[in-house]
Structure formats: structure tokens, C-alpha cells
PDB file of C-alpha atoms in Angstrom:
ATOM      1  CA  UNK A   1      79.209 110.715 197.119  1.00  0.00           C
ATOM      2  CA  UNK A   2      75.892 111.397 195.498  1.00  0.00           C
ATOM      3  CA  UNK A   3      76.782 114.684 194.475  1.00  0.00           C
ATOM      4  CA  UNK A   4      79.784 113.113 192.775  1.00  0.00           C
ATOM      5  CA  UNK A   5      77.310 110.539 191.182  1.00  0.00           C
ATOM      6  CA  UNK A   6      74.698 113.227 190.162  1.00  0.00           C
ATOM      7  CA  UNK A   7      77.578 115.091 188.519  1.00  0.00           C
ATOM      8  CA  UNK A   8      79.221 112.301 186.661  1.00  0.00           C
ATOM      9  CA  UNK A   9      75.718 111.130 185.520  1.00  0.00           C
ATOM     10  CA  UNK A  10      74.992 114.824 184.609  1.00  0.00           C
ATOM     11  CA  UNK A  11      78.118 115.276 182.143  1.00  0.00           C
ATOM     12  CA  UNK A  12      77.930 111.456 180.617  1.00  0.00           C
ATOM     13  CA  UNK A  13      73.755 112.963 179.708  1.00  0.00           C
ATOM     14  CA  UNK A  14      76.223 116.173 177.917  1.00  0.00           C
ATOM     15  CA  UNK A  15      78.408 114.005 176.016  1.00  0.00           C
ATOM     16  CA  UNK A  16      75.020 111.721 174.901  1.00  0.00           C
ATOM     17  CA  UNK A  17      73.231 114.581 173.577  1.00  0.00           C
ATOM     18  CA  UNK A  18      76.268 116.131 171.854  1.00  0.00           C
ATOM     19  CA  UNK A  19      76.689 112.720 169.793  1.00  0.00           C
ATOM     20  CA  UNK A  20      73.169 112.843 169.425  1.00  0.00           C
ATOM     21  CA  UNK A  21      73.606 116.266 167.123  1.00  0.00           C
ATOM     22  CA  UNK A  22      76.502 114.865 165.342  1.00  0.00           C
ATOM     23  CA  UNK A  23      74.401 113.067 162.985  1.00  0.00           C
ATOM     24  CA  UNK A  24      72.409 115.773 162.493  1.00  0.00           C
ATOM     25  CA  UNK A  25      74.696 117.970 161.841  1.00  0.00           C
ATOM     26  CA  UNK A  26      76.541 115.349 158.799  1.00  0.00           C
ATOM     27  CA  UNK A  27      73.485 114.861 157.066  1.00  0.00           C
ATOM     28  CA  UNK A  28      72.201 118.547 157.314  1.00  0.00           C
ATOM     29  CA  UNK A  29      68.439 117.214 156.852  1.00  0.00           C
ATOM     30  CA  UNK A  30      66.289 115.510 160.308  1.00  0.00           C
ATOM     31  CA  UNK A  31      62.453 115.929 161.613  1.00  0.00           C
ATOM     32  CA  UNK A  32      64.395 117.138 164.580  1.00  0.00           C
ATOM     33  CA  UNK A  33      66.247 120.343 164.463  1.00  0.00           C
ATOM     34  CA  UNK A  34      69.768 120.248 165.859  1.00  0.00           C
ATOM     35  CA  UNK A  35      69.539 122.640 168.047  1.00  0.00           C
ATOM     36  CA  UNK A  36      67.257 120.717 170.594  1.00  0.00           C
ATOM     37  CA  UNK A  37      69.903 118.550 170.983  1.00  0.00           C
ATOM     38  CA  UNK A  38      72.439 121.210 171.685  1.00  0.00           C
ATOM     39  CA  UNK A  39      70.463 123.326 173.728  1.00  0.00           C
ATOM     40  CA  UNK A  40      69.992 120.325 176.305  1.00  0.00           C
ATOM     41  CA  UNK A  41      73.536 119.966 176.078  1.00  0.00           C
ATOM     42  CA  UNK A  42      73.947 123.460 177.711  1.00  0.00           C
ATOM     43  CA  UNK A  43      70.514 123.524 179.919  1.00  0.00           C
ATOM     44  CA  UNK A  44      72.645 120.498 181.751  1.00  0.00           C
ATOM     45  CA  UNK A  45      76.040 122.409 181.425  1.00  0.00           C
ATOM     46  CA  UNK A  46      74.401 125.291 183.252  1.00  0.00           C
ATOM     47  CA  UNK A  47      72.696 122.929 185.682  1.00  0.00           C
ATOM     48  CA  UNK A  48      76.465 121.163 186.346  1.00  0.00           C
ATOM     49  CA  UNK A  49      78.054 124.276 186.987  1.00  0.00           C
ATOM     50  CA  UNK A  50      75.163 125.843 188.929  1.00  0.00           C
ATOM     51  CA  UNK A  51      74.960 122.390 191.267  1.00  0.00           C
ATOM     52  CA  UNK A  52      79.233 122.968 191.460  1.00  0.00           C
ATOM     53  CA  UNK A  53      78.907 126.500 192.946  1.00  0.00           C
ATOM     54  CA  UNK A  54      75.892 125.931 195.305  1.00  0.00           C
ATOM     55  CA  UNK A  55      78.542 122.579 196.845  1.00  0.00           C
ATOM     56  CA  UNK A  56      81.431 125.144 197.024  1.00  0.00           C
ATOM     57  CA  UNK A  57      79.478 127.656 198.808  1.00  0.00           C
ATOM     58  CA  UNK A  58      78.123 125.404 201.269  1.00  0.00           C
ATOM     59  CA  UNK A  59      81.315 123.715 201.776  1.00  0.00           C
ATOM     60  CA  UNK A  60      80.351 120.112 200.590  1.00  0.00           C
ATOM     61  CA  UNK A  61      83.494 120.077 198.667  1.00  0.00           C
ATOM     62  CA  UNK A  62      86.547 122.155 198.510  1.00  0.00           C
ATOM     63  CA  UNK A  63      88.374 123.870 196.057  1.00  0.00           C
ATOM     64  CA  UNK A  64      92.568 122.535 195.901  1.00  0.00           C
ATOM     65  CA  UNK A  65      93.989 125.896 197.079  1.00  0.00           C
ATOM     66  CA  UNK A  66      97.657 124.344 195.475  1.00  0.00           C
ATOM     67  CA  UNK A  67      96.966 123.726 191.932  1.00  0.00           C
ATOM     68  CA  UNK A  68     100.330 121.833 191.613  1.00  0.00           C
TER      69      UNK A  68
END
């Protein structure tokens, strides 16, 4: 359950920092450059799917070997 919670908590900090470029991005000028925002947005993408593939390999969760 707390890998589920670190996960979920992980991807809602994605989906801030992406809105947090959007402004950015509309009004083209900002102190802060866009890509800070963005490049968090895949540090913590990599650090999702990195934290994904160390719980498959050591069997904390499983993939669904049906897929429908």
C-alpha cells in the first residue's frame, strides 16, 4: 500500500509541474525558464518507472499476465 501511495503521490507531483510550465509556455516571457519545470516532470517520470521495475523484480506486485 505505500508503494501504491508513493506512486500516486509521485504522478499527481508530474501533472503539478506540467501545469506549472503551461503558463510559461502562453506567455513565452518568466524569471524561470520552462524547462525547469519540465525537466522535474521527467526526473519524477524516470523515478516512477524506475520505482515500477525495482517492485516487479522483487515481486511486490505483479504484472496481469491476461490483458483482457
Amino acid at each position: 500500500m505505500l508503494l501504491k501511495g508513493i506512486l500516486v503521490c509521485l504522478l499527481i507531483f508530474i501533472v503539478f509541474n506540467l501545469f506549472r510550465a503551461l503558463p510559461i509556455l502562453i506567455k513565452g516571457n518568466s524569471d524561470i525558464p520552462m524547462s525547469r519545470y519540465l525537466g522535474r516532470r521527467v526526473l519524477f517520470s524516470v523515478i516512477a518507472f524506475v520505482i515500477l521495475l525495482i517492485a516487479m523484480a522483487t515481486g511486490l506486485i505483479e504484472p496481469n499476465s491476461r490483458p483482457y
